[in-house]
Amino acid sequence: MMTTANADEFVRRFFGDGNFVWPRLDPANVAVVNLLQPFLEALEERGECPLVLPRRRMSMLPTEMYVIAWDTAHASRVRNLLEAAVAYNWSAFDGRVAALKQSDPVDAAVLDFVGPGTTYILKPSFETVGRATTALQRMVRSLSGRPRRRPTQVRPVGRMLREFDLALASGAVDASATILHEIEQVGGISHENVAFLRVRRLSRLGQDDVLLADRSLSALVYSEPPFLVREAVLGAWARTSVLPMLKTEGREAALRVIEGADPDVAMLVDRRIVRATDVDAAAVSALVAIARGDAELAAALVDAFSLPTEIGEMGRPGSVPEIEAGDAPATVGPVEEASAHPDEIGDATDGSADSWIAWIQTLERLGSPQAVEAPEAEQWQPLWQVDETLAETVDSFNDLNIDALLQGVALLLEHDDPDNPAPKFASALLDRFLLAERFTPADLGAICALIQIILRGAPTEATYDQILRDVLGYSTQWVSVANAVRVIDIADSVACGPAYGFRNNFVTALLSPLSEQCTRLSSSIRELAELVTADLSLGLDWTVQDAVRTADLETQAVPVTARVLLYSLDRGALARSSDVIAAQWPEASVQTNADTVGGDALKMHARNADVIILATRRAAHAATGFITSNAGEGAIIGYADGAGSASMVRAVERALAEWVNVSTEAV
């Protein structure tokens, strides 16, 4: 805990340069002293109450409110308090901590006092700043004197790993970051395995440059990583370094990049890479095989994938000169296929699983959350061909090992075929979520994805109605303003489904509680909810009073002329999100794309976009990496935190708010 001197120094700096609220900390300014006194008491207590301090950058601008938590764990609790106290009633609030700048004197004071990731900045308008201040005073009074919560009960690592896998598979980007941070803080798995999780997440987001700059990459390359991690690193390396060089400078230049790589990423290439699903990883692996003189592997990769012409010509049978092991460049020397490490996250713990049925039986027998990855799943019989048998296996699954089964949902979502769904299997897993009463944000994302699979399977009216009634039976546990985005994702998915009898009742039951509290929703989320209910003629009212409208995002008061690129394989979510953008920000231009691989059109859209939003649940990894690597300088890249249109709209809203802030600062 910091000393009183540190606190005094912080107050002096916070109300110094760049803040006109309390000039020279003049004690004779009675009005300001009386306003600040209840807020400053939190400095002495350092309890559950956050430190709330006002800032005015210029006299003609409204006051901003800095809400400062004492650490990152406290910040996560403060987020919910702000949602209840002021969000959308009196100030815009997207739930994210502020990205404070060391170059700003007030921000620097906060960073030096409590560090990054702890502070929210509320920006009410002139019309609502008084009521926002009153609401914050009420919140401070309710928390005054409460000691800070220091939870001692740690969640099981297996539970956190299950939620992390589900968050990744369902596209819940923010949730996956939060869970990964929790795993890093709690421990229970090795630093090496934490690095594996981090690489998987960065790969899903298409952040190839960040992945290759990760501080753990050198150790990871030499540690025999799991297959998914191996493929992710090779794909990022291919898109960032090797394939661009091959295209611009030719074969010899690309081979020099491979031989000079540090760390030696080529060590990750072995016979298993033929099972890869990332064509870029396969392409760079073929080049490594050519450099080694491994004609067999090069030919296998050329036969299995549609590789660039230059690689295809070099790798065809008879074109690769055989090189003795001792003559191969040291950095790309032959690597024998290594056996999987059973204790590593990402590889199966029991190699006997050779089908989906055997894999589920292994989960039931071992009851281990580490037994859920199956690198061989691409070779198994497709899910839709064993749909009914899988559903029966899930129905009879031992309840004692339910965690392992629910973590396995991530693997189902990874191998979901949009054109050939497995609706009975998805329905059985959905029942397990409901019976286990698992409704965390990651779980709700998975539930939404399972409902989408069921709908693509064209259920009968009786089956469909029963599924909706089952889900609705537990809705009181998770339908709330705090989960508004997840709720609308699910409601919109059902609204786009078959027009059976219970559909409208289901959507009404989910959205009515949100309609009653619509002043707590942002304008774009209200717009989307109104589109959903209007499509079904439900008659729910989403209008708000003019006084409340002034608290919506600053983007409402500033012309938004940004060029927006939306990427997802879910064309329905793209269309719905485009409609909301057109209604909320009519001066913005929107491009949508659902290509599975990079191309000239996608490259042009990425380079021209000011704001790029990626939905990783329904996206091709190669395309997301292609988009991020071709994004224009200064482009703001955001990620939908879920599987539906509401998640995408929320990401657009956040990104456009950031775009407005950057544009305003530039002026």
XYZ file of C-alpha atoms in Angstrom:
667
model
C 0.000 0.000 0.000
C 1.254 3.484 -0.822
C 2.216 6.042 1.813
C 0.318 9.219 2.655
C 3.112 11.205 1.014
C 2.559 9.294 -2.188
C -1.170 10.017 -1.978
C -0.541 13.738 -1.419
C 1.847 13.816 -4.351
C -0.729 12.069 -6.508
C -3.449 14.618 -5.637
C -1.066 17.481 -6.410
C -0.199 16.020 -9.806
C -3.770 15.015 -10.686
C -5.084 18.542 -10.119
C -2.008 20.156 -11.670
C -1.195 20.716 -15.324
C -3.948 19.568 -17.667
C -6.768 19.764 -15.102
C -8.706 22.996 -14.465
C -11.093 21.640 -11.811
C -9.118 22.792 -8.737
C -6.514 25.416 -9.711
C -3.512 25.491 -7.368
C -5.457 23.240 -4.936
C -6.840 26.427 -3.390
C -8.528 25.510 -0.051
C -10.572 28.719 -0.271
C -12.472 27.255 -3.219
C -15.185 25.925 -0.910
C -17.464 24.574 -3.646
C -14.740 22.340 -5.095
C -13.490 21.248 -1.661
C -16.999 20.198 -0.608
C -17.485 18.331 -3.896
C -14.195 16.442 -3.611
C -14.181 15.649 0.111
C -16.348 12.474 -0.017
C -14.444 11.274 -3.069
C -11.005 11.845 -1.505
C -11.932 9.831 1.590
C -11.360 6.723 -0.517
C -7.647 7.617 -0.536
C -7.480 7.062 3.205
C -9.560 3.881 3.276
C -8.203 2.047 0.209
C -11.197 -0.251 0.544
C -13.827 -1.505 -1.876
C -14.741 2.060 -2.857
C -12.830 3.296 -5.933
C -11.282 6.744 -6.109
C -13.494 9.069 -8.186
C -11.926 12.346 -9.321
C -13.079 14.977 -11.841
C -11.001 16.432 -14.650
C -11.685 19.323 -17.006
C -9.186 19.622 -19.837
C -10.420 23.041 -20.985
C -12.996 25.440 -19.614
C -15.275 24.980 -22.625
C -15.308 21.168 -22.322
C -17.498 19.128 -19.945
C -15.981 17.494 -16.886
C -14.624 13.965 -17.187
C -14.749 11.571 -14.241
C -11.770 9.305 -13.543
C -12.886 6.200 -11.641
C -9.681 4.655 -10.276
C -9.555 1.113 -8.894
C -6.758 -0.043 -6.606
C -5.692 -2.988 -8.773
C -6.862 -4.899 -11.836
C -8.937 -7.358 -9.792
C -10.730 -4.446 -8.140
C -11.253 -2.860 -11.571
C -13.281 -5.851 -12.746
C -15.671 -5.379 -9.808
C -15.874 -1.620 -10.343
C -16.986 -2.232 -13.935
C -20.244 -3.801 -12.747
C -20.824 -0.958 -10.279
C -20.473 1.639 -13.024
C -22.827 -0.322 -15.265
C -25.445 -0.072 -12.525
C -24.743 3.520 -11.443
C -24.282 5.596 -14.583
C -23.903 3.552 -17.769
C -26.004 4.968 -20.630
C -28.265 6.875 -18.230
C -25.833 9.700 -17.596
C -22.650 8.731 -19.440
C -21.456 6.472 -22.221
C -19.636 3.409 -20.906
C -18.247 0.530 -22.954
C -16.885 -1.458 -19.999
C -13.221 -1.074 -20.928
C -10.484 0.407 -18.778
C -8.918 3.515 -20.267
C -5.676 3.385 -22.237
C -3.851 6.064 -20.255
C -0.951 7.933 -21.850
C 2.322 8.575 -20.070
C 2.687 11.773 -22.121
C -0.447 13.243 -20.507
C 0.389 14.732 -17.065
C -2.886 13.659 -15.419
C -2.797 10.181 -16.941
C 0.846 9.857 -15.909
C -0.083 10.667 -12.304
C -2.639 7.851 -12.309
C -0.256 5.378 -13.961
C 2.481 6.110 -11.431
C -0.020 5.769 -8.576
C -1.923 2.552 -9.382
C -0.546 1.321 -12.706
C -2.293 0.457 -15.998
C -5.538 -1.464 -16.401
C -7.169 0.090 -13.344
C -8.969 3.252 -14.458
C -12.227 4.064 -16.232
C -12.908 7.500 -17.725
C -16.534 8.611 -17.931
C -17.374 11.475 -20.294
C -20.860 12.799 -19.561
C -22.231 15.690 -21.592
C -22.892 19.206 -20.257
C -26.543 18.208 -19.814
C -25.856 15.048 -17.796
C -22.638 15.794 -15.882
C -24.539 16.960 -12.795
C -26.656 13.831 -12.580
C -23.652 11.635 -13.344
C -21.796 13.238 -10.424
C -24.784 12.678 -8.145
C -24.967 9.020 -9.179
C -21.249 8.562 -8.466
C -21.614 10.248 -5.070
C -24.403 7.809 -4.262
C -22.185 4.884 -5.301
C -19.300 6.173 -3.158
C -21.548 6.573 -0.109
C -22.837 3.016 -0.475
C -19.273 1.634 -0.554
C -17.709 3.898 2.052
C -16.084 1.996 4.892
C -16.233 -1.399 3.203
C -12.903 -3.249 3.291
C -11.536 -4.368 -0.020
C -12.500 -7.889 -0.987
C -9.528 -10.200 -1.145
C -10.937 -13.544 -2.288
C -8.939 -16.538 -1.151
C -10.902 -19.227 -2.963
C -9.240 -19.983 -6.275
C -11.210 -21.478 -9.127
C -9.989 -24.875 -10.325
C -7.526 -24.626 -13.193
C -9.531 -27.190 -15.143
C -12.608 -24.956 -14.964
C -10.630 -21.948 -16.194
C -9.132 -23.954 -19.061
C -12.609 -25.119 -20.056
C -13.882 -21.545 -20.115
C -10.823 -20.375 -22.058
C -11.361 -23.015 -24.749
C -15.057 -22.164 -24.949
C -14.322 -18.449 -25.187
C -11.881 -19.016 -28.047
C -14.183 -21.376 -29.917
C -17.253 -19.134 -29.546
C -15.365 -15.969 -30.490
C -15.588 -14.357 -27.030
C -12.419 -12.291 -27.393
C -12.695 -10.182 -24.228
C -13.660 -13.202 -22.140
C -10.679 -15.217 -23.389
C -8.321 -12.362 -22.449
C -9.816 -12.110 -18.956
C -9.603 -15.851 -18.345
C -6.031 -16.042 -19.640
C -5.041 -13.238 -17.269
C -6.705 -15.112 -14.402
C -4.817 -18.296 -15.280
C -1.527 -16.369 -15.338
C -2.270 -14.851 -11.923
C -3.484 -18.031 -10.236
C -0.888 -20.412 -11.639
C -1.375 -24.148 -11.502
C 0.099 -24.762 -14.954
C 3.616 -24.189 -16.231
C 4.807 -20.971 -17.863
C 5.306 -23.027 -20.998
C 1.646 -24.024 -21.103
C 0.537 -20.446 -20.440
C 2.599 -19.469 -23.486
C 0.798 -22.149 -25.514
C -2.564 -20.644 -24.534
C -1.385 -17.142 -25.383
C -0.182 -18.221 -28.831
C -3.478 -19.950 -29.593
C -5.395 -16.793 -28.716
C -3.159 -14.489 -30.763
C -3.462 -16.849 -33.710
C -7.252 -16.791 -33.490
C -7.186 -12.983 -33.512
C -4.892 -12.921 -36.537
C -2.262 -10.941 -34.612
C 0.701 -12.532 -36.359
C 3.183 -9.749 -35.577
C 2.337 -9.830 -31.872
C 2.575 -13.626 -31.828
C 6.046 -13.640 -33.374
C 7.191 -10.889 -30.993
C 6.034 -12.844 -27.932
C 8.804 -13.055 -25.358
C 8.308 -16.798 -24.935
C 8.664 -17.718 -28.620
C 12.313 -18.770 -28.393
C 11.635 -21.216 -25.567
C 8.434 -22.391 -27.236
C 10.176 -23.370 -30.483
C 12.572 -25.663 -28.635
C 9.980 -27.182 -26.281
C 8.124 -29.518 -28.662
C 4.825 -27.574 -28.555
C 1.375 -29.082 -29.223
C 0.213 -29.365 -32.798
C -2.198 -26.412 -32.690
C 0.531 -24.131 -31.347
C 3.040 -25.464 -33.872
C 0.642 -24.738 -36.734
C -0.185 -21.258 -35.382
C 3.471 -20.193 -35.178
C 4.299 -21.552 -38.632
C 1.264 -19.827 -40.160
C 2.164 -16.484 -38.580
C 5.800 -16.823 -39.697
C 4.692 -17.657 -43.235
C 2.356 -14.667 -43.590
C 4.692 -12.189 -41.918
C 8.141 -13.076 -43.244
C 8.520 -15.965 -45.660
C 5.687 -15.814 -48.198
C 5.933 -12.031 -48.797
C 9.645 -12.515 -49.517
C 8.871 -15.420 -51.854
C 6.402 -13.280 -53.786
C 8.599 -10.191 -54.120
C 12.162 -11.556 -54.190
C 11.796 -15.186 -55.222
C 12.794 -18.622 -53.983
C 16.374 -17.976 -52.920
C 15.424 -14.952 -50.837
C 12.656 -16.923 -49.099
C 15.041 -19.779 -48.327
C 17.529 -17.292 -46.858
C 14.791 -16.000 -44.548
C 14.139 -19.567 -43.398
C 17.816 -20.324 -42.818
C 18.434 -17.053 -40.970
C 15.399 -17.173 -38.694
C 16.024 -16.499 -35.012
C 14.539 -18.340 -33.227
C 14.735 -21.322 -35.543
C 11.027 -21.642 -36.338
C 11.807 -24.254 -39.006
C 12.364 -26.751 -36.186
C 8.585 -26.922 -35.805
C 8.207 -28.630 -39.188
C 7.900 -32.416 -39.128
C 5.721 -35.114 -40.688
C 2.681 -34.115 -38.623
C 2.345 -30.815 -40.450
C 0.589 -32.636 -43.307
C -2.474 -32.638 -41.005
C -2.513 -28.828 -40.872
C -5.594 -26.842 -41.841
C -3.703 -23.552 -42.329
C -2.521 -23.436 -45.944
C 0.098 -20.790 -45.099
C 1.638 -23.075 -42.479
C 1.678 -25.842 -45.086
C 3.328 -23.539 -47.640
C 6.201 -22.519 -45.377
C 6.594 -26.143 -44.260
C 6.974 -27.180 -47.902
C 9.724 -24.584 -48.322
C 11.467 -25.893 -45.207
C 11.203 -29.446 -46.573
C 12.727 -28.271 -49.865
C 15.576 -26.583 -47.991
C 16.202 -29.821 -46.081
C 16.047 -31.926 -49.195
C 13.074 -33.826 -47.758
C 11.429 -34.740 -51.062
C 8.829 -36.995 -49.435
C 7.438 -34.311 -47.105
C 7.561 -31.628 -49.802
C 5.626 -33.836 -52.224
C 3.067 -34.760 -49.552
C 2.394 -31.098 -48.801
C 2.141 -30.164 -52.482
C -0.358 -32.991 -53.019
C -2.443 -32.137 -49.946
C -2.710 -28.348 -50.356
C -3.226 -25.749 -53.042
C 0.117 -23.991 -52.604
C 1.583 -21.002 -54.467
C 2.845 -21.925 -57.933
C 6.498 -21.309 -57.036
C 6.304 -23.818 -54.189
C 4.280 -26.328 -56.187
C 6.906 -26.413 -58.935
C 9.781 -26.757 -56.465
C 8.059 -29.431 -54.388
C 6.758 -31.799 -57.044
C 8.331 -35.290 -57.149
C 11.781 -35.294 -58.727
C 12.318 -31.555 -58.237
C 13.722 -31.655 -54.701
C 17.395 -32.616 -54.538
C 18.150 -35.150 -51.825
C 20.445 -33.695 -49.157
C 22.315 -35.722 -46.619
C 21.480 -34.845 -43.042
C 25.002 -33.577 -42.427
C 24.877 -31.299 -45.476
C 21.581 -29.583 -44.678
C 21.733 -26.026 -43.288
C 21.915 -26.212 -39.517
C 18.809 -24.164 -39.011
C 16.612 -26.367 -41.157
C 18.148 -29.763 -40.532
C 15.920 -32.836 -40.555
C 13.666 -33.083 -37.533
C 12.274 -36.427 -36.509
C 8.610 -36.607 -35.635
C 8.383 -36.410 -31.874
C 5.781 -38.003 -29.715
C 3.215 -35.774 -28.084
C 3.719 -34.773 -24.489
C 0.697 -35.995 -22.549
C 0.899 -33.210 -19.975
C 0.875 -30.365 -22.476
C -2.260 -28.378 -23.074
C -3.331 -28.881 -26.642
C -2.501 -32.550 -27.284
C -4.645 -35.525 -26.457
C -3.735 -37.359 -23.295
C -4.823 -40.680 -24.685
C -3.731 -41.551 -28.198
C -6.257 -44.386 -28.397
C -9.088 -42.030 -29.398
C -9.540 -42.546 -33.131
C -13.102 -41.255 -33.536
C -15.532 -38.803 -31.985
C -17.217 -41.605 -30.054
C -13.927 -42.918 -28.681
C -12.874 -39.403 -27.785
C -16.034 -38.754 -25.716
C -15.600 -42.117 -24.021
C -12.031 -41.111 -23.170
C -13.318 -37.902 -21.595
C -15.761 -39.891 -19.503
C -13.125 -42.397 -18.419
C -10.373 -39.904 -17.566
C -12.535 -36.991 -16.452
C -9.621 -34.723 -17.258
C -10.008 -31.289 -18.847
C -6.628 -31.852 -20.509
C -8.085 -34.701 -22.552
C -10.190 -32.536 -24.820
C -7.816 -31.658 -27.635
C -7.695 -34.055 -30.546
C -5.217 -33.128 -33.284
C -6.395 -36.158 -35.247
C -10.008 -34.949 -35.371
C -9.629 -33.795 -38.971
C -9.125 -37.445 -39.927
C -12.179 -38.701 -38.057
C -15.560 -39.417 -39.556
C -17.402 -36.070 -39.940
C -19.624 -35.040 -37.063
C -22.797 -34.986 -39.121
C -22.342 -38.625 -40.124
C -22.334 -39.798 -36.487
C -24.697 -37.142 -35.161
C -27.324 -39.427 -33.618
C -24.799 -41.793 -32.024
C -22.898 -38.866 -30.528
C -26.112 -37.459 -29.065
C -26.860 -40.795 -27.388
C -23.308 -40.951 -26.010
C -23.632 -37.461 -24.531
C -27.032 -38.274 -23.005
C -25.525 -41.220 -21.116
C -22.358 -39.351 -20.070
C -21.367 -39.612 -16.386
C -22.417 -36.424 -14.578
C -19.340 -36.566 -12.342
C -17.083 -35.755 -15.303
C -19.318 -33.115 -16.860
C -16.544 -30.472 -16.821
C -14.485 -32.504 -19.271
C -17.474 -32.914 -21.591
C -18.410 -29.231 -21.553
C -14.830 -28.248 -22.267
C -15.070 -30.568 -25.252
C -17.746 -28.306 -26.742
C -14.870 -26.121 -27.910
C -13.665 -28.932 -30.166
C -17.155 -29.366 -31.625
C -17.343 -25.659 -32.452
C -13.895 -25.810 -34.064
C -15.026 -28.644 -36.372
C -18.552 -27.422 -37.052
C -19.270 -27.676 -40.782
C -21.611 -24.807 -41.784
C -23.043 -26.859 -44.645
C -23.384 -30.134 -42.715
C -24.367 -29.451 -39.088
C -24.721 -32.022 -36.310
C -27.931 -30.723 -34.661
C -28.696 -33.714 -32.415
C -25.195 -33.687 -30.956
C -25.476 -29.909 -30.435
C -28.884 -30.322 -28.787
C -27.544 -32.961 -26.383
C -24.655 -30.686 -25.406
C -27.046 -27.758 -24.965
C -29.090 -29.873 -22.540
C -25.919 -30.546 -20.549
C -25.179 -26.818 -20.261
C -28.698 -26.198 -18.985
C -28.716 -29.082 -16.501
C -25.315 -28.036 -15.152
C -26.575 -24.415 -14.984
C -23.451 -23.017 -16.638
C -24.173 -19.445 -17.715
C -20.903 -17.539 -17.568
C -20.238 -15.165 -20.500
C -18.148 -17.872 -22.184
C -20.911 -20.427 -21.618
C -23.557 -18.099 -23.075
C -21.388 -17.647 -26.154
C -21.194 -21.425 -26.536
C -24.961 -21.777 -25.986
C -25.595 -19.243 -28.754
C -23.284 -21.148 -31.111
C -25.022 -24.462 -30.292
C -28.436 -22.923 -30.993
C -27.149 -21.716 -34.364
C -26.002 -25.265 -35.208
C -29.411 -26.664 -34.227
C -31.192 -24.120 -36.424
C -29.016 -24.992 -39.410
C -30.111 -28.595 -38.940
C -33.745 -27.710 -39.834
C -35.437 -29.053 -36.666
C -39.092 -30.046 -36.626
C -41.531 -27.666 -34.966
C -41.989 -29.938 -31.941
C -38.234 -30.354 -31.446
C -37.558 -26.668 -31.959
C -40.270 -25.525 -29.554
C -39.061 -27.922 -26.856
C -35.484 -26.675 -27.171
C -36.604 -23.058 -26.855
C -38.795 -23.877 -23.841
C -35.864 -25.633 -22.166
C -33.557 -22.649 -22.702
C -36.233 -20.208 -21.587
C -36.749 -22.178 -18.380
C -33.315 -21.066 -17.169
C -33.389 -17.552 -18.643
C -34.054 -15.797 -15.325
C -30.512 -16.754 -14.315
C -28.811 -14.940 -17.182
C -31.145 -12.431 -18.881
C -29.991 -9.042 -17.607
C -28.634 -5.724 -18.790
C -25.137 -6.894 -17.848
C -25.512 -9.744 -20.372
C -27.429 -7.655 -22.916
C -25.102 -8.400 -25.833
C -25.219 -12.166 -25.229
C -28.994 -12.086 -24.791
C -29.530 -10.206 -28.059
C -27.116 -12.550 -29.852
C -29.282 -15.512 -28.823
C -32.563 -13.719 -29.550
C -31.384 -12.625 -32.998
C -30.209 -16.147 -33.843
C -33.659 -17.505 -32.987
C -35.410 -14.641 -34.800
C -33.568 -15.666 -37.974
C -34.697 -19.282 -37.546
C -37.881 -21.093 -38.580
C -41.138 -19.197 -37.974
C -42.594 -21.799 -35.628
C -45.191 -21.033 -32.980
C -43.001 -20.526 -29.908
C -40.321 -18.426 -31.598
C -41.967 -15.051 -30.959
C -42.750 -15.921 -27.341
C -39.128 -16.890 -26.781
C -37.703 -13.680 -28.269
C -40.241 -11.566 -26.369
C -39.375 -13.237 -23.064
C -35.655 -12.605 -23.613
C -35.899 -9.009 -24.799
C -38.747 -7.646 -22.653
C -36.519 -7.199 -19.550
C -34.005 -5.317 -21.695
C -36.732 -3.148 -23.209
C -37.879 -2.158 -19.728
C -34.334 -0.974 -18.928
C -33.406 0.256 -22.393
C -32.022 3.533 -21.019
C -29.091 1.454 -19.771
C -28.313 0.237 -23.294
C -26.238 2.121 -25.830
C -28.035 3.569 -28.837
C -26.560 1.067 -31.301
C -27.553 -1.922 -29.159
C -31.053 -0.451 -28.810
C -31.168 -0.040 -32.585
C -30.265 -3.696 -33.107
C -32.810 -4.878 -30.530
C -35.444 -2.750 -32.248
C -34.591 -4.330 -35.619
C -34.965 -7.819 -34.139
C -38.327 -7.099 -32.525
C -39.603 -5.162 -35.556
C -38.855 -8.137 -37.819
C -41.181 -10.237 -35.658
C -43.725 -7.428 -35.060
C -43.392 -7.823 -31.287
C -44.195 -4.205 -30.439
C -41.532 -3.710 -27.749
C -40.672 -0.059 -27.107
C -36.990 0.908 -27.337
C -37.358 4.701 -27.368
C -35.693 6.824 -24.702
C -36.155 10.392 -23.525
C -34.105 13.132 -25.158
C -32.299 13.850 -21.886
C -30.997 10.313 -21.817
C -30.003 10.331 -25.479
C -27.356 12.954 -24.710
C -25.463 10.362 -22.686
C -24.882 8.111 -25.683
C -21.480 7.734 -27.280
C -19.636 10.844 -28.381
C -19.813 9.482 -31.905
C -23.415 10.716 -31.954
C -22.292 14.340 -31.642
C -19.337 14.092 -34.020
C -19.706 13.282 -37.731
C -18.484 9.728 -38.223
C -17.066 9.376 -41.717
C -14.961 6.308 -40.974
C -14.558 3.524 -43.515
C -15.565 0.305 -41.757
C -14.696 -3.258 -42.768
C -16.710 -6.081 -41.183
C -15.378 -9.622 -41.536
C -17.200 -12.830 -40.628
C -18.314 -16.035 -42.298
C -21.797 -15.402 -40.869
C -23.408 -13.381 -43.647
C -26.560 -12.833 -41.600
C -24.608 -11.107 -38.816
C -22.813 -8.997 -41.426
C -26.099 -7.853 -42.970
C -27.719 -7.053 -39.620
C -24.647 -5.150 -38.397
C -24.484 -3.161 -41.637
C -28.107 -2.097 -41.148
C -27.358 -0.838 -37.640
C -24.303 1.120 -38.806
C -26.339 2.720 -41.592
C -28.978 3.815 -39.071
C -26.632 4.977 -36.300
C -23.737 6.409 -38.302
C -25.151 7.243 -41.755
C -22.005 9.077 -42.874
C -19.817 6.015 -42.308
C -19.147 3.684 -45.233
C -19.291 -0.081 -44.706
C -17.701 -2.983 -46.544
C -18.411 -6.585 -45.569
C -16.398 -9.657 -46.445
C -16.849 -13.388 -45.891
C -13.955 -14.793 -47.946
C -12.161 -17.776 -46.446
C -8.764 -16.776 -47.865
C -7.021 -13.529 -48.666
C -7.463 -11.963 -52.090
C -7.056 -8.676 -53.918
C -10.505 -7.404 -52.915
C -9.962 -8.227 -49.245
C -6.499 -6.655 -49.331
C -7.922 -3.438 -50.808
C -10.692 -3.259 -48.202
C -8.220 -3.881 -45.357
C -5.790 -1.216 -46.564
C -8.516 1.396 -47.043
C -10.431 0.781 -43.808
C -10.225 3.122 -40.828
C -11.982 0.572 -38.605
C -11.814 -3.218 -38.993
C -14.049 -5.575 -37.012
C -13.367 -9.314 -37.024
C -15.748 -11.992 -35.763
C -13.383 -14.820 -34.837
C -16.137 -17.387 -34.096
C -17.149 -17.498 -37.742
C -13.870 -16.647 -39.448
C -11.071 -18.328 -41.363
C -7.731 -18.069 -39.557
C -5.822 -17.426 -42.779
C -8.185 -14.571 -43.644
C -7.957 -12.890 -40.232
C -4.162 -12.977 -40.382
C -4.291 -11.652 -43.947
C -6.535 -8.764 -42.896
C -4.450 -7.694 -39.903
C -1.201 -7.895 -41.868
C -2.658 -5.741 -44.676
C -4.449 -3.216 -42.462
C -3.530 0.380 -43.129
C -1.321 2.296 -40.729
C -3.455 3.713 -37.952
C -6.415 1.424 -38.635
C -8.347 0.473 -35.508
C -8.879 -3.294 -35.314
C -11.643 -4.600 -33.065
C -13.053 -8.038 -32.342
C -16.622 -9.171 -31.845
C -16.876 -10.718 -28.392
C -19.279 -13.478 -29.362
C -21.056 -15.347 -32.117
C -23.868 -12.989 -33.126
C -24.745 -9.609 -34.557
C -24.999 -7.866 -31.168
C -21.395 -8.778 -30.390
C -20.316 -7.318 -33.717
C -22.331 -4.119 -33.226
C -20.837 -3.656 -29.754
C -17.347 -4.014 -31.246
C -18.205 -1.451 -33.938
C -19.477 0.940 -31.287
C -16.260 0.685 -29.275
C -14.010 1.021 -32.306
C -15.852 4.065 -33.662
C -15.658 5.739 -30.250
C -11.893 5.187 -30.334
C -11.762 6.474 -33.920
C -13.568 9.663 -32.868
C -11.154 10.187 -29.962
C -8.115 9.721 -32.204
C -9.565 11.997 -34.888
C -10.405 14.685 -32.325
C -6.909 14.579 -30.814
C -5.367 14.829 -34.283
C -7.305 18.039 -34.909
